[in-house]
mmCIF file of C-alpha atoms and ligand atoms in Angstrom:
data_model
loop_
_atom_site.group_PDB
_atom_site.id
_atom_site.type_symbol
_atom_site.label_atom_id
_atom_site.label_comp_id
_atom_site.label_asym_id
_atom_site.label_seq_id
_atom_site.Cartn_x
_atom_site.Cartn_y
_atom_site.Cartn_z
ATOM 1 C CA MET A 293 -65.876 67.842 95.335
ATOM 2 C CA PRO A 294 -67.027 67.578 91.813
ATOM 3 C CA SER A 295 -70.620 68.265 91.672
ATOM 4 C CA PRO A 296 -73.073 66.191 90.834
ATOM 5 C CA LEU A 297 -73.460 67.228 87.149
ATOM 6 C CA PHE A 298 -69.476 66.477 86.721
ATOM 7 C CA SER A 299 -69.877 63.115 87.931
ATOM 8 C CA ARG A 300 -72.306 62.272 85.630
ATOM 9 C CA PHE A 301 -70.900 63.763 83.066
ATOM 10 C CA ILE A 302 -67.521 61.623 83.342
ATOM 11 C CA VAL A 303 -70.137 58.459 84.116
ATOM 12 C CA ALA A 304 -70.666 59.387 80.709
ATOM 13 C CA ALA A 305 -67.714 59.215 79.294
ATOM 14 C CA LEU A 306 -66.836 56.122 80.714
ATOM 15 C CA ILE A 307 -69.410 54.490 79.330
ATOM 16 C CA MET A 308 -70.140 56.115 76.001
ATOM 17 C CA PRO A 309 -67.313 53.821 74.304
ATOM 18 C CA LEU A 310 -68.774 51.042 74.668
ATOM 19 C CA ALA A 311 -72.053 51.408 74.091
ATOM 20 C CA GLN A 312 -70.479 52.545 70.880
ATOM 21 C CA THR A 313 -69.272 49.424 70.261
ATOM 22 C CA VAL A 314 -72.435 47.870 71.456
ATOM 23 C CA THR A 315 -74.835 50.031 69.143
ATOM 24 C CA ALA A 316 -73.012 49.884 66.600
ATOM 25 C CA PRO A 317 -74.682 49.196 63.560
ATOM 26 C CA ALA A 318 -78.213 51.204 64.192
ATOM 27 C CA VAL A 319 -76.293 54.027 64.730
ATOM 28 C CA GLN A 320 -76.478 55.977 61.613
ATOM 29 C CA ALA A 321 -74.454 59.285 62.475
ATOM 30 C CA HIS A 322 -70.831 57.941 62.823
ATOM 31 C CA ALA A 323 -68.779 58.680 60.397
ATOM 32 C CA VAL A 324 -68.647 55.575 58.648
ATOM 33 C CA ILE A 325 -65.872 54.763 55.866
ATOM 34 C CA ILE A 326 -67.424 53.446 52.894
ATOM 35 C CA GLY A 327 -64.957 53.431 50.276
ATOM 36 C CA SER A 328 -60.879 54.416 49.850
ATOM 37 C CA THR A 329 -58.535 55.019 47.466
ATOM 38 C CA PRO A 330 -56.854 53.861 47.555
ATOM 39 C CA ALA A 331 -58.573 50.732 49.120
ATOM 40 C CA VAL A 332 -57.614 48.119 51.862
ATOM 41 C CA ASP A 333 -54.773 46.522 51.010
ATOM 42 C CA ASP A 334 -54.317 48.516 46.889
ATOM 43 C CA THR A 335 -51.060 48.718 45.219
ATOM 44 C CA VAL A 336 -50.358 52.163 43.987
ATOM 45 C CA ALA A 337 -47.147 53.247 41.788
ATOM 46 C CA PRO A 338 -44.124 54.935 42.990
ATOM 47 C CA GLY A 339 -44.596 58.923 43.133
ATOM 48 C CA ASP A 340 -47.443 61.259 43.984
ATOM 49 C CA SER A 341 -50.421 59.502 45.012
ATOM 50 C CA ASP A 342 -54.017 61.145 45.598
ATOM 51 C CA VAL A 343 -56.400 59.586 48.778
ATOM 52 C CA THR A 344 -59.997 59.997 48.772
ATOM 53 C CA LEU A 345 -61.921 58.293 51.949
ATOM 54 C CA HIS A 346 -65.323 58.296 51.212
ATOM 55 C CA PHE A 347 -68.298 58.331 54.455
ATOM 56 C CA ASN A 348 -71.339 57.801 55.215
ATOM 57 C CA SER A 349 -72.035 60.469 56.640
ATOM 58 C CA ARG A 350 -70.628 64.500 56.596
ATOM 59 C CA ILE A 351 -67.359 65.301 58.460
ATOM 60 C CA ASP A 352 -65.802 68.082 59.792
ATOM 61 C CA HIS A 353 -62.544 68.550 57.918
ATOM 62 C CA GLN A 354 -61.349 70.522 60.378
ATOM 63 C CA ARG A 355 -61.441 68.513 62.720
ATOM 64 C CA SER A 356 -60.491 65.374 60.793
ATOM 65 C CA ARG A 357 -56.680 63.949 60.612
ATOM 66 C CA LEU A 358 -55.067 62.090 58.207
ATOM 67 C CA THR A 359 -51.740 60.562 58.705
ATOM 68 C CA LEU A 360 -49.548 58.058 56.846
ATOM 69 C CA VAL A 361 -46.863 55.308 57.731
ATOM 70 C CA ALA A 362 -44.931 54.960 55.862
ATOM 71 C CA PRO A 363 -42.723 51.855 55.651
ATOM 72 C CA ASP A 364 -39.727 52.571 57.844
ATOM 73 C CA GLY A 365 -42.132 53.954 60.691
ATOM 74 C CA THR A 366 -41.961 57.617 60.027
ATOM 75 C CA ILE A 367 -44.960 59.931 60.711
ATOM 76 C CA SER A 368 -46.635 62.112 58.319
ATOM 77 C CA SER A 369 -49.659 64.380 58.725
ATOM 78 C CA LEU A 370 -51.144 64.858 55.197
ATOM 79 C CA ALA A 371 -53.414 68.089 54.607
ATOM 80 C CA ILE A 372 -56.556 67.801 54.279
ATOM 81 C CA VAL A 373 -58.038 69.449 50.817
ATOM 82 C CA PRO A 374 -60.770 72.000 52.782
ATOM 83 C CA ASP A 375 -63.347 72.000 50.270
ATOM 84 C CA SER A 376 -63.534 68.531 49.322
ATOM 85 C CA ALA A 377 -67.578 66.905 49.840
ATOM 86 C CA PRO A 378 -68.357 66.827 52.941
ATOM 87 C CA ASP A 379 -68.718 63.265 53.048
ATOM 88 C CA VAL A 380 -65.385 63.645 51.841
ATOM 89 C CA VAL A 381 -61.565 63.386 52.673
ATOM 90 C CA ALA A 382 -59.175 63.663 50.140
ATOM 91 C CA ALA A 383 -55.333 64.043 49.973
ATOM 92 C CA LYS A 384 -52.308 63.904 48.691
ATOM 93 C CA MET A 385 -49.409 62.125 49.337
ATOM 94 C CA SER A 386 -46.047 62.684 47.228
ATOM 95 C CA GLY A 387 -43.085 61.157 46.025
ATOM 96 C CA LEU A 388 -43.623 57.760 47.816
ATOM 97 C CA GLY A 389 -41.306 55.544 47.298
ATOM 98 C CA THR A 390 -42.134 51.881 47.316
ATOM 99 C CA GLY A 391 -43.277 49.519 50.300
ATOM 100 C CA GLN A 392 -45.698 49.493 52.852
ATOM 101 C CA TYR A 393 -47.505 52.150 54.184
ATOM 102 C CA ARG A 394 -50.365 53.313 56.348
ATOM 103 C CA LEU A 395 -53.228 55.102 56.156
ATOM 104 C CA ARG A 396 -54.784 56.723 59.180
ATOM 105 C CA TRP A 397 -58.017 58.402 59.409
ATOM 106 C CA GLN A 398 -60.063 59.804 62.341
ATOM 107 C CA VAL A 399 -62.870 62.117 61.607
ATOM 108 C CA LEU A 400 -64.976 63.750 63.278
ATOM 109 C CA ALA A 401 -68.863 63.743 62.087
ATOM 110 C CA ILE A 402 -71.247 65.770 62.407
ATOM 111 C CA ASP A 403 -73.262 64.058 65.133
ATOM 112 C CA GLY A 404 -69.886 64.396 67.449
ATOM 113 C CA HIS A 405 -68.617 61.029 67.972
ATOM 114 C CA LEU A 406 -64.616 59.964 66.340
ATOM 115 C CA THR A 407 -64.451 57.180 64.224
ATOM 116 C CA ARG A 408 -60.522 56.517 63.534
ATOM 117 C CA GLY A 409 -59.262 53.347 61.139
ATOM 118 C CA ASP A 410 -56.075 52.624 59.518
ATOM 119 C CA ILE A 411 -56.664 51.655 55.962
ATOM 120 C CA ARG A 412 -52.789 49.752 54.733
ATOM 121 C CA PHE A 413 -51.477 49.470 50.853
ATOM 122 C CA SER A 414 -48.489 49.136 49.717
ATOM 123 C CA VAL A 415 -45.995 50.437 46.823
ATOM 124 C CA LYS A 416 -44.455 49.163 44.144
ATOM 125 C CA THR A 417 -43.737 49.330 40.660
ATOM 126 C CA PRO A 418 -45.784 48.038 38.588
HETATM 127 CU CU1 LIG B 706 -71.872 58.815 66.251
#
């Protein structure tokens, strides 16, 4: 039988996502994206392109993830530049062909909370 402390932890873990949703506007420490390159629905040229995500709070680069979903559904992991600014997640995309892409980010803020999101963009020959 789990200890009372353990049970309380489980309850807290179950309630937390709901509480986060409800109180989100009041909480400043979660990492909220405040700007990105590419921006949502941007168009970039084929080839190599930089990714820069700017957050409202410091994030843990080592525990953050950035993945790229290609037009054919192939998912690749992008290496996050380790020495960028504390509130920036940066990476490089290479060999982009034309089509619709999706950048999936997941970051760990210094308050210990994970946030994630999707940035859709397309690659077109100018
Ligand atoms: Cu938080």
